[in-house]
Amino acid sequence: MTRSIHILNGPNLNLLGKRQPEIYGHDTLDDVEALCRAEAEGSDVSVLLRQSNYEGQIVDWIHEAREEASGIIINPGALTHYSIAVLDALNTFDGPVIELHISQVHKRESFRHHSYVSLRADAVMAGFGVRGYALATRHMIGLITAD
Ligand code: DQA
C-alpha cells in the first residue's frame, strides 16, 4: 500500500530563496520538494508538498490529510506562534506530526520561542536549514512504514 506524507508550509514560505536568505538560505520551495521526493525515492511512500499564506487553507489541508496522509510534516511559519486553529486541526489527525523550522527559532526573537504546534508535534526540528525537510521526510518514512 502506498502511503502519503503531506508537507504543509505556512505564510511567506512561498518566498523561500528570496526572503531573508541570510536566515532561510537560497533554496526555493521547489528545491525543498525535490529534496523530499529524492528522499522518498525507492520507498513505497509518496510526498505532497503544499504552501499557503492563509490559515484557513492550512486548516483545510490538515483536514484533508486526515483522509489521505499517513503523516504530516508542517512548517507553519508565523502561525506556529499564534494559531490555536492550526493546533486544533492537528489534534484531529491520528498519525505522526513533525514540526519543522528552517531557522533555529530559539536563537531568535522571544516571540518565536513559543509554539502552539509543539503541543501536538511528535518531533520538532529547528535550525537544520532546508536540509531539515529531507531529514524529516526520512524520519517520517521510518515512522509510517514501521508496522
Ligand atoms: C519559520 C520560523 C518562524 O518563526 C517564521 O515566522 C517563519 C519561518 C522557519 O522555518 O524558520 O515564517 O517557521
GROMACS .gro file of C-alpha atoms and ligand atoms in nm:
model
  160
    1MET     CA    1   0.000   0.000   0.000
    2THR     CA    2   0.139   0.341  -0.097
    3ARG     CA    3   0.138   0.580   0.196
    4SER     CA    4   0.150   0.953   0.170
    5ILE     CA    5   0.331   1.226   0.362
    6HIS     CA    6   0.180   1.573   0.343
    7ILE     CA    7   0.434   1.853   0.386
    8LEU     CA    8   0.248   2.172   0.471
    9ASN     CA    9   0.402   2.518   0.467
   10GLY     CA   10   0.251   2.835   0.605
   11PRO     CA   11   0.275   3.208   0.536
   12ASN     CA   12   0.566   3.360   0.345
   13LEU     CA   13   0.733   3.028   0.267
   14ASN     CA   14   0.641   3.078  -0.100
   15LEU     CA   15   0.922   3.337  -0.093
   16LEU     CA   16   1.180   3.085   0.024
   17GLY     CA   17   1.508   3.159  -0.156
   18LYS     CA   18   1.423   3.529  -0.189
   19ARG     CA   19   1.310   3.612   0.163
   20GLN     CA   20   1.585   3.694   0.417
   21PRO     CA   21   1.833   3.448   0.261
   22GLU     CA   22   2.075   3.518   0.546
   23ILE     CA   23   1.823   3.338   0.771
   24TYR     CA   24   1.641   3.096   0.539
   25GLY     CA   25   1.904   3.031   0.270
   26HIS     CA   26   1.889   3.046  -0.110
   27ASP     CA   27   1.696   2.728  -0.188
   28THR     CA   28   1.336   2.760  -0.303
   29LEU     CA   29   1.031   2.559  -0.205
   30ASP     CA   30   1.065   2.373  -0.538
   31ASP     CA   31   1.417   2.273  -0.430
   32VAL     CA   32   1.270   2.154  -0.099
   33GLU     CA   33   1.012   1.944  -0.283
   34ALA     CA   34   1.288   1.786  -0.495
   35LEU     CA   35   1.490   1.706  -0.179
   36CYS     CA   36   1.189   1.536  -0.018
   37ARG     CA   37   1.098   1.342  -0.332
   38ALA     CA   38   1.459   1.221  -0.363
   39GLU     CA   39   1.445   1.105  -0.001
   40ALA     CA   40   1.124   0.909  -0.067
   41GLU     CA   41   1.251   0.752  -0.390
   42GLY     CA   42   1.263   0.376  -0.374
   43SER     CA   43   1.020   0.365  -0.082
   44ASP     CA   44   0.651   0.299  -0.113
   45VAL     CA   45   0.579   0.648   0.016
   46SER     CA   46   0.457   0.948  -0.184
   47VAL     CA   47   0.518   1.308  -0.092
   48LEU     CA   48   0.280   1.601  -0.136
   49LEU     CA   49   0.417   1.948  -0.064
   50ARG     CA   50   0.186   2.247  -0.028
   51GLN     CA   51   0.216   2.611   0.078
   52SER     CA   52  -0.043   2.871   0.167
   53ASN     CA   53  -0.041   3.218   0.313
   54TYR     CA   54  -0.387   3.157   0.463
   55GLU     CA   55  -0.454   2.999   0.800
   56GLY     CA   56  -0.791   2.853   0.691
   57GLN     CA   57  -0.632   2.685   0.391
   58ILE     CA   58  -0.375   2.518   0.617
   59VAL     CA   59  -0.659   2.402   0.844
   60ASP     CA   60  -0.848   2.260   0.542
   61TRP     CA   61  -0.535   2.079   0.422
   62ILE     CA   62  -0.487   1.925   0.767
   63HIS     CA   63  -0.848   1.800   0.748
   64GLU     CA   64  -0.774   1.656   0.405
   65ALA     CA   65  -0.465   1.485   0.545
   66ARG     CA   66  -0.694   1.302   0.793
   67GLU     CA   67  -0.826   1.102   0.497
   68GLU     CA   68  -0.525   1.095   0.270
   69ALA     CA   69  -0.199   1.111   0.466
   70SER     CA   70  -0.016   0.876   0.698
   71GLY     CA   71   0.197   1.157   0.839
   72ILE     CA   72   0.225   1.536   0.837
   73ILE     CA   73   0.540   1.746   0.828
   74ILE     CA   74   0.446   2.106   0.895
   75ASN     CA   75   0.634   2.432   0.885
   76PRO     CA   76   0.354   2.663   0.994
   77GLY     CA   77   0.568   2.978   0.958
   78ALA     CA   78   0.443   3.251   1.189
   79LEU     CA   79   0.120   3.056   1.252
   80THR     CA   80   0.336   2.841   1.479
   81HIS     CA   81   0.340   3.115   1.736
   82TYR     CA   82  -0.026   3.215   1.748
   83SER     CA   83  -0.259   2.973   1.572
   84ILE     CA   84  -0.477   2.771   1.805
   85ALA     CA   85  -0.681   2.682   1.492
   86VAL     CA   86  -0.381   2.500   1.342
   87LEU     CA   87  -0.317   2.325   1.675
   88ASP     CA   88  -0.683   2.220   1.699
   89ALA     CA   89  -0.675   2.086   1.342
   90LEU     CA   90  -0.357   1.887   1.409
   91ASN     CA   91  -0.523   1.742   1.719
   92THR     CA   92  -0.782   1.581   1.487
   93PHE     CA   93  -0.508   1.399   1.294
   94ASP     CA   94  -0.420   1.050   1.417
   95GLY     CA   95  -0.080   0.993   1.253
   96PRO     CA   96   0.264   1.129   1.337
   97VAL     CA   97   0.327   1.504   1.310
   98ILE     CA   98   0.670   1.663   1.270
   99GLU     CA   99   0.701   2.037   1.328
  100LEU     CA  100   0.984   2.189   1.129
  101HIS     CA  101   1.152   2.528   1.121
  102ILE     CA  102   1.430   2.615   0.881
  103SER     CA  103   1.584   2.859   1.126
  104GLN     CA  104   1.682   2.797   1.486
  105VAL     CA  105   1.382   2.979   1.632
  106HIS     CA  106   1.512   2.963   1.991
  107LYS     CA  107   1.810   3.178   1.894
  108ARG     CA  108   1.580   3.445   1.753
  109GLU     CA  109   1.322   3.691   1.893
  110SER     CA  110   1.145   3.573   2.208
  111PHE     CA  111   0.802   3.566   2.035
  112ARG     CA  112   0.938   3.279   1.822
  113HIS     CA  113   1.022   3.069   2.127
  114HIS     CA  114   0.665   2.964   2.192
  115SER     CA  115   0.489   2.718   1.962
  116TYR     CA  116   0.125   2.611   1.984
  117VAL     CA  117   0.203   2.338   1.732
  118SER     CA  118   0.463   2.182   1.966
  119LEU     CA  119   0.174   2.087   2.198
  120ARG     CA  120   0.080   1.829   1.930
  121ALA     CA  121   0.402   1.758   1.740
  122ASP     CA  122   0.570   1.421   1.796
  123ALA     CA  123   0.905   1.569   1.692
  124VAL     CA  124   1.032   1.924   1.646
  125MET     CA  125   1.318   2.033   1.422
  126ALA     CA  126   1.471   2.380   1.407
  127GLY     CA  127   1.789   2.516   1.258
  128PHE     CA  128   1.874   2.244   1.006
  129GLY     CA  129   1.807   2.475   0.711
  130VAL     CA  130   1.612   2.329   0.419
  131ARG     CA  131   1.803   2.003   0.472
  132GLY     CA  132   1.569   1.959   0.768
  133TYR     CA  133   1.287   1.875   0.526
  134ALA     CA  134   1.485   1.581   0.386
  135LEU     CA  135   1.577   1.461   0.737
  136ALA     CA  136   1.215   1.493   0.849
  137THR     CA  137   1.097   1.303   0.541
  138ARG     CA  138   1.341   1.021   0.613
  139HIS     CA  139   1.230   1.002   0.976
  140MET     CA  140   0.862   1.012   0.878
  141ILE     CA  141   0.909   0.728   0.625
  142GLY     CA  142   1.056   0.521   0.909
  143LEU     CA  143   0.762   0.601   1.135
  144ILE     CA  144   0.484   0.526   0.887
  145THR     CA  145   0.635   0.211   0.738
  146ALA     CA  146   0.741   0.059   1.071
  147ASP     CA  147   0.431  -0.161   1.116
  148DQA     C1  148   0.997   2.962   1.042
  148DQA     C2  149   1.021   3.040   1.171
  148DQA     C3  150   0.901   3.128   1.205
  148DQA     O1  151   0.925   3.198   1.326
  148DQA     C4  152   0.879   3.229   1.094
  148DQA     O2  153   0.764   3.306   1.122
  148DQA     C5  154   0.871   3.164   0.960
  148DQA     C6  155   0.960   3.055   0.927
  148DQA     C7  156   1.121   2.880   0.998
  148DQA     O3  157   1.106   2.798   0.908
  148DQA     O4  158   1.231   2.903   1.049
  148DQA     O5  159   0.796   3.209   0.873
  148DQA     O6  160   0.890   2.870   1.064
   0.00000   0.00000   0.00000
